[in-house]
PDB file of C-alpha atoms in Angstrom:
ATOM      1  CA  GLN D   1       3.433   8.114  29.407  1.00 91.00           C
ATOM      2  CA  LEU D   2       4.143   8.219  33.121  1.00 95.00           C
ATOM      3  CA  GLN D   3       2.239  10.897  35.007  1.00 95.00           C
ATOM      4  CA  LEU D   4       2.280  11.810  38.680  1.00 97.00           C
ATOM      5  CA  GLN D   5      -0.233  13.972  40.522  1.00 97.00           C
ATOM      6  CA  GLU D   6       0.065  15.170  44.098  1.00 97.00           C
ATOM      7  CA  SER D   7      -2.995  15.710  46.266  1.00 97.00           C
ATOM      8  CA  GLY D   8      -3.633  16.768  49.821  1.00 97.00           C
ATOM      9  CA  PRO D   9      -4.540  19.743  51.990  1.00 97.00           C
ATOM     10  CA  GLY D  10      -2.969  23.059  51.108  1.00 96.00           C
ATOM     11  CA  LEU D  11      -3.119  24.309  54.688  1.00 98.00           C
ATOM     12  CA  VAL D  12      -1.957  22.434  57.787  1.00 98.00           C
ATOM     13  CA  LYS D  13      -1.921  23.696  61.370  1.00 98.00           C
ATOM     14  CA  PRO D  14       1.317  23.738  63.365  1.00 98.00           C
ATOM     15  CA  SER D  15       1.994  20.512  65.314  1.00 97.00           C
ATOM     16  CA  GLU D  16      -0.349  18.528  63.062  1.00 98.00           C
ATOM     17  CA  THR D  17       0.494  15.985  60.353  1.00 98.00           C
ATOM     18  CA  LEU D  18       1.006  16.902  56.707  1.00 98.00           C
ATOM     19  CA  SER D  19      -0.306  14.055  54.550  1.00 98.00           C
ATOM     20  CA  LEU D  20       0.124  14.010  50.779  1.00 98.00           C
ATOM     21  CA  SER D  21      -0.634  11.393  48.189  1.00 98.00           C
ATOM     22  CA  CYS D  22       0.866  10.925  44.745  1.00 98.00           C
ATOM     23  CA  SER D  23      -1.293   9.198  42.168  1.00 98.00           C
ATOM     24  CA  VAL D  24       0.624   7.300  39.499  1.00 98.00           C
ATOM     25  CA  SER D  25      -0.641   6.632  35.980  1.00 97.00           C
ATOM     26  CA  GLY D  26       1.213   4.930  33.157  1.00 96.00           C
ATOM     27  CA  ALA D  27       3.217   2.646  35.427  1.00 96.00           C
ATOM     28  CA  SER D  28       2.830   0.348  38.394  1.00 96.00           C
ATOM     29  CA  VAL D  29       4.048   1.645  41.744  1.00 96.00           C
ATOM     30  CA  ALA D  30       5.399  -1.851  42.342  1.00 95.00           C
ATOM     31  CA  SER D  31       7.926  -1.413  39.542  1.00 95.00           C
ATOM     32  CA  TYR D  32       9.969   1.622  40.543  1.00 96.00           C
ATOM     33  CA  TYR D  33      11.405   3.737  43.342  1.00 97.00           C
ATOM     34  CA  TRP D  34       9.293   6.713  44.449  1.00 98.00           C
ATOM     35  CA  GLY D  35      10.013   9.748  46.560  1.00 98.00           C
ATOM     36  CA  TRP D  36       9.389  13.303  47.642  1.00 98.00           C
ATOM     37  CA  ILE D  37      11.199  16.606  47.354  1.00 98.00           C
ATOM     38  CA  ARG D  38      10.136  20.015  48.582  1.00 98.00           C
ATOM     39  CA  GLN D  39      11.025  23.537  47.469  1.00 97.00           C
ATOM     40  CA  SER D  40      10.955  26.736  49.450  1.00 97.00           C
ATOM     41  CA  PRO D  41      12.574  30.151  48.954  1.00 95.00           C
ATOM     42  CA  GLU D  42      14.566  29.633  52.158  1.00 95.00           C
ATOM     43  CA  LYS D  43      15.975  26.154  51.540  1.00 95.00           C
ATOM     44  CA  GLY D  44      15.658  25.698  47.772  1.00 95.00           C
ATOM     45  CA  LEU D  45      15.166  22.133  46.545  1.00 96.00           C
ATOM     46  CA  GLU D  46      15.360  19.662  49.414  1.00 97.00           C
ATOM     47  CA  TRP D  47      15.262  15.864  49.148  1.00 98.00           C
ATOM     48  CA  ILE D  48      12.883  14.404  51.734  1.00 98.00           C
ATOM     49  CA  GLY D  49      13.221  10.698  51.062  1.00 98.00           C
ATOM     50  CA  HIS D  50      12.320   7.751  48.892  1.00 98.00           C
ATOM     51  CA  ILE D  51      11.050   4.171  48.973  1.00 98.00           C
ATOM     52  CA  THR D  52      12.270   1.218  46.923  1.00 97.00           C
ATOM     53  CA  GLN D  53      10.269  -1.556  45.234  1.00 94.00           C
ATOM     54  CA  SER D  54      10.980  -3.759  48.257  1.00 94.00           C
ATOM     55  CA  GLY D  55       9.682  -1.113  50.669  1.00 95.00           C
ATOM     56  CA  THR D  56      13.051   0.046  51.988  1.00 97.00           C
ATOM     57  CA  THR D  57      12.976   3.724  52.867  1.00 98.00           C
ATOM     58  CA  SER D  58      15.659   6.402  53.054  1.00 98.00           C
ATOM     59  CA  TYR D  59      15.003   9.772  54.658  1.00 98.00           C
ATOM     60  CA  LYS D  60      16.792  13.082  55.116  1.00 98.00           C
ATOM     61  CA  GLU D  61      18.480  12.824  58.494  1.00 97.00           C
ATOM     62  CA  SER D  62      16.980  16.032  59.881  1.00 97.00           C
ATOM     63  CA  LEU D  63      13.446  14.837  59.029  1.00 97.00           C
ATOM     64  CA  LYS D  64      13.875  11.185  59.902  1.00 97.00           C
ATOM     65  CA  ARG D  65      12.010  11.297  63.216  1.00 97.00           C
ATOM     66  CA  ARG D  66       8.965  12.960  61.635  1.00 98.00           C
ATOM     67  CA  VAL D  67       8.614  11.525  58.142  1.00 98.00           C
ATOM     68  CA  SER D  68       7.151   8.394  56.597  1.00 98.00           C
ATOM     69  CA  ILE D  69       6.797   7.336  52.950  1.00 98.00           C
ATOM     70  CA  SER D  70       4.628   4.397  51.973  1.00 98.00           C
ATOM     71  CA  VAL D  71       3.228   2.728  48.862  1.00 97.00           C
ATOM     72  CA  ASP D  72      -0.311   1.450  48.274  1.00 96.00           C
ATOM     73  CA  THR D  73      -0.233  -0.960  45.333  1.00 95.00           C
ATOM     74  CA  SER D  74      -4.025  -1.460  45.398  1.00 96.00           C
ATOM     75  CA  LYS D  75      -4.539   2.242  44.640  1.00 96.00           C
ATOM     76  CA  ASN D  76      -1.339   2.625  42.610  1.00 97.00           C
ATOM     77  CA  HIS D  77      -0.219   5.561  44.661  1.00 97.00           C
ATOM     78  CA  PHE D  78       2.323   6.465  47.308  1.00 98.00           C
ATOM     79  CA  SER D  79       2.147   8.809  50.257  1.00 98.00           C
ATOM     80  CA  LEU D  80       4.075  11.181  52.462  1.00 98.00           C
ATOM     81  CA  ASP D  81       3.334  11.827  56.129  1.00 98.00           C
ATOM     82  CA  LEU D  82       5.240  14.563  57.938  1.00 98.00           C
ATOM     83  CA  HIS D  83       4.389  14.856  61.618  1.00 98.00           C
ATOM     84  CA  SER D  84       4.598  17.777  64.044  1.00 98.00           C
ATOM     85  CA  VAL D  85       4.901  20.380  61.310  1.00 98.00           C
ATOM     86  CA  THR D  86       6.054  23.945  61.815  1.00 98.00           C
ATOM     87  CA  ALA D  87       6.147  27.010  59.605  1.00 97.00           C
ATOM     88  CA  ALA D  88       9.551  25.803  58.375  1.00 97.00           C
ATOM     89  CA  ASP D  89       7.758  22.944  56.584  1.00 98.00           C
ATOM     90  CA  THR D  90       5.868  25.393  54.353  1.00 98.00           C
ATOM     91  CA  ALA D  91       6.917  24.572  50.791  1.00 98.00           C
ATOM     92  CA  VAL D  92       5.890  23.234  47.413  1.00 97.00           C
ATOM     93  CA  TYR D  93       5.997  19.443  47.663  1.00 98.00           C
ATOM     94  CA  PHE D  94       6.838  17.367  44.594  1.00 98.00           C
ATOM     95  CA  CYS D  95       6.458  13.639  44.237  1.00 98.00           C
ATOM     96  CA  GLY D  96       8.657  11.813  41.817  1.00 98.00           C
ATOM     97  CA  LYS D  97       9.878   8.599  40.316  1.00 98.00           C
ATOM     98  CA  LEU D  98      13.510   7.703  40.864  1.00 97.00           C
ATOM     99  CA  TRP D  99      15.887   6.028  38.473  1.00 94.00           C
ATOM    100  CA  SER D 100      17.392   3.149  40.425  1.00 91.00           C
ATOM    101  CA  GLY D 101      20.060   2.163  37.906  1.00 90.00           C
ATOM    102  CA  SER D 102      22.431   5.071  38.377  1.00 90.00           C
ATOM    103  CA  SER D 103      26.152   4.558  37.979  1.00 89.00           C
ATOM    104  CA  SER D 104      26.761   5.564  41.595  1.00 91.00           C
ATOM    105  CA  GLY D 105      24.114   3.244  43.023  1.00 92.00           C
ATOM    106  CA  VAL D 106      22.292   6.242  44.483  1.00 94.00           C
ATOM    107  CA  PRO D 107      18.883   6.744  42.867  1.00 94.00           C
ATOM    108  CA  TYR D 108      17.828  10.116  41.536  1.00 97.00           C
ATOM    109  CA  PHE D 109      14.578  11.695  40.333  1.00 97.00           C
ATOM    110  CA  ASP D 110      13.854  11.439  36.623  1.00 95.00           C
ATOM    111  CA  VAL D 111      10.123  12.205  36.534  1.00 96.00           C
ATOM    112  CA  TRP D 112       8.299  14.679  38.762  1.00 96.00           C
ATOM    113  CA  GLY D 113       4.719  15.611  39.543  1.00 96.00           C
ATOM    114  CA  GLN D 114       3.519  19.174  39.131  1.00 95.00           C
ATOM    115  CA  GLY D 115       3.904  19.988  42.810  1.00 97.00           C
ATOM    116  CA  THR D 116       1.479  21.132  45.475  1.00 97.00           C
ATOM    117  CA  GLN D 117       1.794  24.127  47.793  1.00 97.00           C
ATOM    118  CA  VAL D 118       1.502  23.324  51.484  1.00 98.00           C
ATOM    119  CA  THR D 119       1.338  26.132  54.014  1.00 98.00           C
ATOM    120  CA  VAL D 120       1.710  25.568  57.743  1.00 98.00           C
ATOM    121  CA  SER D 121      -0.269  28.159  59.638  1.00 97.00           C
ATOM    122  CA  SER D 122      -2.866  28.411  62.366  1.00 96.00           C
TER     123      SER D 122
ATOM    124  CA  ASP R   1      26.043  16.467  53.247  1.00 96.00           C
ATOM    125  CA  ILE R   2      27.619  17.394  49.911  1.00 98.00           C
ATOM    126  CA  GLN R   3      27.142  21.103  49.225  1.00 98.00           C
ATOM    127  CA  MET R   4      26.509  22.218  45.650  1.00 98.00           C
ATOM    128  CA  THR R   5      27.319  25.799  44.681  1.00 98.00           C
ATOM    129  CA  GLN R   6      26.066  27.229  41.406  1.00 98.00           C
ATOM    130  CA  SER R   7      27.104  30.427  39.683  1.00 98.00           C
ATOM    131  CA  PRO R   8      25.885  32.820  38.637  1.00 98.00           C
ATOM    132  CA  SER R   9      22.614  32.885  40.558  1.00 97.00           C
ATOM    133  CA  SER R  10      21.037  34.736  37.652  1.00 97.00           C
ATOM    134  CA  LEU R  11      21.961  35.976  34.202  1.00 97.00           C
ATOM    135  CA  SER R  12      20.375  37.951  31.431  1.00 97.00           C
ATOM    136  CA  ALA R  13      20.771  36.817  27.856  1.00 96.00           C
ATOM    137  CA  SER R  14      19.306  37.162  24.392  1.00 95.00           C
ATOM    138  CA  VAL R  15      18.010  34.603  21.947  1.00 96.00           C
ATOM    139  CA  GLY R  16      20.989  33.080  20.155  1.00 96.00           C
ATOM    140  CA  ASP R  17      23.451  33.720  22.996  1.00 97.00           C
ATOM    141  CA  ARG R  18      25.766  31.087  24.399  1.00 97.00           C
ATOM    142  CA  VAL R  19      25.103  30.553  28.102  1.00 97.00           C
ATOM    143  CA  THR R  20      27.345  28.749  30.575  1.00 98.00           C
ATOM    144  CA  ILE R  21      26.559  27.880  34.195  1.00 98.00           C
ATOM    145  CA  THR R  22      29.027  26.409  36.654  1.00 98.00           C
ATOM    146  CA  CYS R  23      28.448  24.083  39.567  1.00 98.00           C
ATOM    147  CA  GLN R  24      30.959  23.241  42.278  1.00 98.00           C
ATOM    148  CA  ALA R  25      30.703  20.305  44.679  1.00 98.00           C
ATOM    149  CA  SER R  26      32.108  20.477  48.209  1.00 98.00           C
ATOM    150  CA  GLN R  27      33.808  17.105  47.651  1.00 98.00           C
ATOM    151  CA  ASP R  28      34.678  14.784  44.779  1.00 98.00           C
ATOM    152  CA  ILE R  29      31.487  13.428  43.195  1.00 98.00           C
ATOM    153  CA  ASP R  30      33.075  11.738  40.159  1.00 97.00           C
ATOM    154  CA  ASP R  31      30.595  12.371  37.308  1.00 96.00           C
ATOM    155  CA  TYR R  32      27.514  11.823  39.463  1.00 97.00           C
ATOM    156  CA  LEU R  33      25.830  15.063  38.538  1.00 98.00           C
ATOM    157  CA  ASN R  34      22.525  15.945  36.895  1.00 98.00           C
ATOM    158  CA  TRP R  35      21.082  19.164  35.492  1.00 98.00           C
ATOM    159  CA  TYR R  36      17.399  20.095  35.732  1.00 98.00           C
ATOM    160  CA  GLN R  37      15.350  22.858  34.112  1.00 98.00           C
ATOM    161  CA  GLN R  38      12.422  24.422  35.944  1.00 96.00           C
ATOM    162  CA  LYS R  39       9.897  26.882  34.555  1.00 95.00           C
ATOM    163  CA  PRO R  40       7.648  28.973  36.848  1.00 92.00           C
ATOM    164  CA  GLY R  41       4.917  26.911  38.467  1.00 89.00           C
ATOM    165  CA  LYS R  42       6.196  23.703  36.888  1.00 91.00           C
ATOM    166  CA  ALA R  43       8.099  20.660  38.063  1.00 89.00           C
ATOM    167  CA  PRO R  44      11.824  20.409  37.397  1.00 92.00           C
ATOM    168  CA  LYS R  45      12.671  18.473  34.254  1.00 96.00           C
ATOM    169  CA  LEU R  46      15.768  16.292  33.964  1.00 97.00           C
ATOM    170  CA  LEU R  47      17.895  17.520  31.041  1.00 98.00           C
ATOM    171  CA  ILE R  48      21.320  15.970  31.571  1.00 98.00           C
ATOM    172  CA  TYR R  49      22.354  12.965  33.678  1.00 97.00           C
ATOM    173  CA  SER R  50      25.779  11.762  34.724  1.00 97.00           C
ATOM    174  CA  THR R  51      27.400  15.087  33.807  1.00 97.00           C
ATOM    175  CA  SER R  52      27.121  14.929  30.034  1.00 98.00           C
ATOM    176  CA  ASN R  53      24.337  12.593  28.888  1.00 97.00           C
ATOM    177  CA  LEU R  54      21.238  14.164  27.361  1.00 98.00           C
ATOM    178  CA  GLU R  55      17.918  12.786  28.504  1.00 97.00           C
ATOM    179  CA  ALA R  56      15.781  11.475  25.625  1.00 95.00           C
ATOM    180  CA  GLY R  57      14.210  14.276  23.628  1.00 96.00           C
ATOM    181  CA  VAL R  58      16.463  17.039  24.977  1.00 97.00           C
ATOM    182  CA  PRO R  59      17.855  19.241  22.173  1.00 97.00           C
ATOM    183  CA  SER R  60      21.553  19.005  21.370  1.00 98.00           C
ATOM    184  CA  ARG R  61      22.094  22.712  22.116  1.00 98.00           C
ATOM    185  CA  PHE R  62      22.270  21.629  25.760  1.00 98.00           C
ATOM    186  CA  SER R  63      25.519  20.094  26.987  1.00 98.00           C
ATOM    187  CA  GLY R  64      27.373  19.386  30.200  1.00 98.00           C
ATOM    188  CA  GLY R  65      30.900  18.611  31.275  1.00 98.00           C
ATOM    189  CA  GLY R  66      33.287  18.340  34.161  1.00 98.00           C
ATOM    190  CA  PHE R  67      34.449  15.804  36.718  1.00 98.00           C
ATOM    191  CA  GLY R  68      35.213  15.615  40.402  1.00 98.00           C
ATOM    192  CA  THR R  69      34.217  18.969  41.885  1.00 98.00           C
ATOM    193  CA  GLU R  70      33.854  21.344  38.910  1.00 98.00           C
ATOM    194  CA  PHE R  71      31.062  21.108  36.360  1.00 98.00           C
ATOM    195  CA  THR R  72      29.599  23.203  33.569  1.00 98.00           C
ATOM    196  CA  PHE R  73      26.261  23.408  31.791  1.00 98.00           C
ATOM    197  CA  THR R  74      26.062  25.125  28.410  1.00 98.00           C
ATOM    198  CA  ILE R  75      23.308  26.211  26.054  1.00 98.00           C
ATOM    199  CA  THR R  76      25.012  26.923  22.724  1.00 96.00           C
ATOM    200  CA  SER R  77      22.245  29.054  21.183  1.00 95.00           C
ATOM    201  CA  LEU R  78      19.581  30.196  23.615  1.00 97.00           C
ATOM    202  CA  GLN R  79      16.015  29.716  22.421  1.00 96.00           C
ATOM    203  CA  PRO R  80      12.864  31.455  23.728  1.00 95.00           C
ATOM    204  CA  GLU R  81      11.718  28.275  25.481  1.00 95.00           C
ATOM    205  CA  ASP R  82      15.016  28.049  27.397  1.00 97.00           C
ATOM    206  CA  PHE R  83      14.307  30.977  29.693  1.00 93.00           C
ATOM    207  CA  ALA R  84      13.998  29.146  33.004  1.00 97.00           C
ATOM    208  CA  THR R  85      15.888  28.271  36.167  1.00 98.00           C
ATOM    209  CA  TYR R  86      18.540  25.562  36.013  1.00 98.00           C
ATOM    210  CA  TYR R  87      19.718  23.395  38.918  1.00 98.00           C
ATOM    211  CA  CYS R  88      22.601  21.011  39.339  1.00 98.00           C
ATOM    212  CA  GLN R  89      22.158  18.013  41.637  1.00 98.00           C
ATOM    213  CA  GLN R  90      24.600  15.387  42.885  1.00 98.00           C
ATOM    214  CA  PHE R  91      23.843  11.708  43.286  1.00 97.00           C
ATOM    215  CA  ALA R  92      27.182  10.560  44.660  1.00 97.00           C
ATOM    216  CA  ASP R  93      25.650  10.095  48.085  1.00 97.00           C
ATOM    217  CA  LEU R  94      22.488  10.583  50.077  1.00 97.00           C
ATOM    218  CA  PRO R  95      21.047  13.012  50.834  1.00 97.00           C
ATOM    219  CA  LEU R  96      20.579  14.124  47.239  1.00 98.00           C
ATOM    220  CA  THR R  97      21.529  17.798  47.196  1.00 98.00           C
ATOM    221  CA  PHE R  98      20.897  20.591  44.731  1.00 98.00           C
ATOM    222  CA  GLY R  99      22.587  23.793  43.761  1.00 98.00           C
ATOM    223  CA  GLY R 100      20.822  27.052  44.496  1.00 98.00           C
ATOM    224  CA  GLY R 101      19.753  27.514  40.900  1.00 98.00           C
ATOM    225  CA  THR R 102      20.596  29.855  38.028  1.00 98.00           C
ATOM    226  CA  ARG R 103      17.778  31.941  36.647  1.00 98.00           C
ATOM    227  CA  VAL R 104      18.138  32.735  32.933  1.00 98.00           C
ATOM    228  CA  ASP R 105      15.992  35.653  31.823  1.00 95.00           C
ATOM    229  CA  PHE R 106      15.676  38.098  28.913  1.00 89.00           C
ATOM    230  CA  LYS R 107      18.285  40.785  28.573  1.00 88.00           C
TER     231      LYS R 107
END
């Protein structure tokens, strides 16, 4: 049974970097696509980006200059870094596995972690 | 970006009721639409993929339909465990985008 668990600081100061990790159990990170979504009352559910088995990344255009997703196969986890955060980045962050075989060719989330609240405040 | 508009944003219903939610896409997305269920404090759960296909283990009281820009999600006989928020999401193109959600609560 695939399980995902987010971890990282719950409070980040403005202008600093938000760094989250997603630990994967029940599957190898080398075998699937992985990504991140966030949820806030203001913006609802918002796709941040994802990474393929080959390491190719796709990011939301408005976050592209600040975001990075990477995979660590030795630890069987993947990570999110979001730089220069502001209060607008306050949200619950979910990691997830993506199904890469969709009929459209665009992958979508089929398994999610429980989510972790991140607040940006001084 | 493809905009997804759900209605209603909330509804009140009783156990046994038939519930229908609609989702409209800002452009043609073929049948590239999923439905997720989210309970408070929990992760969204994929219920239906590609408009009408039930994910493994999802009860048959859930169904979906539509094509192009207009889609529906139906629960034929609402059960106590179905009180939750439901989201549509398109995967016709990146960025993946979601509807605003429909909260289903007790009447």
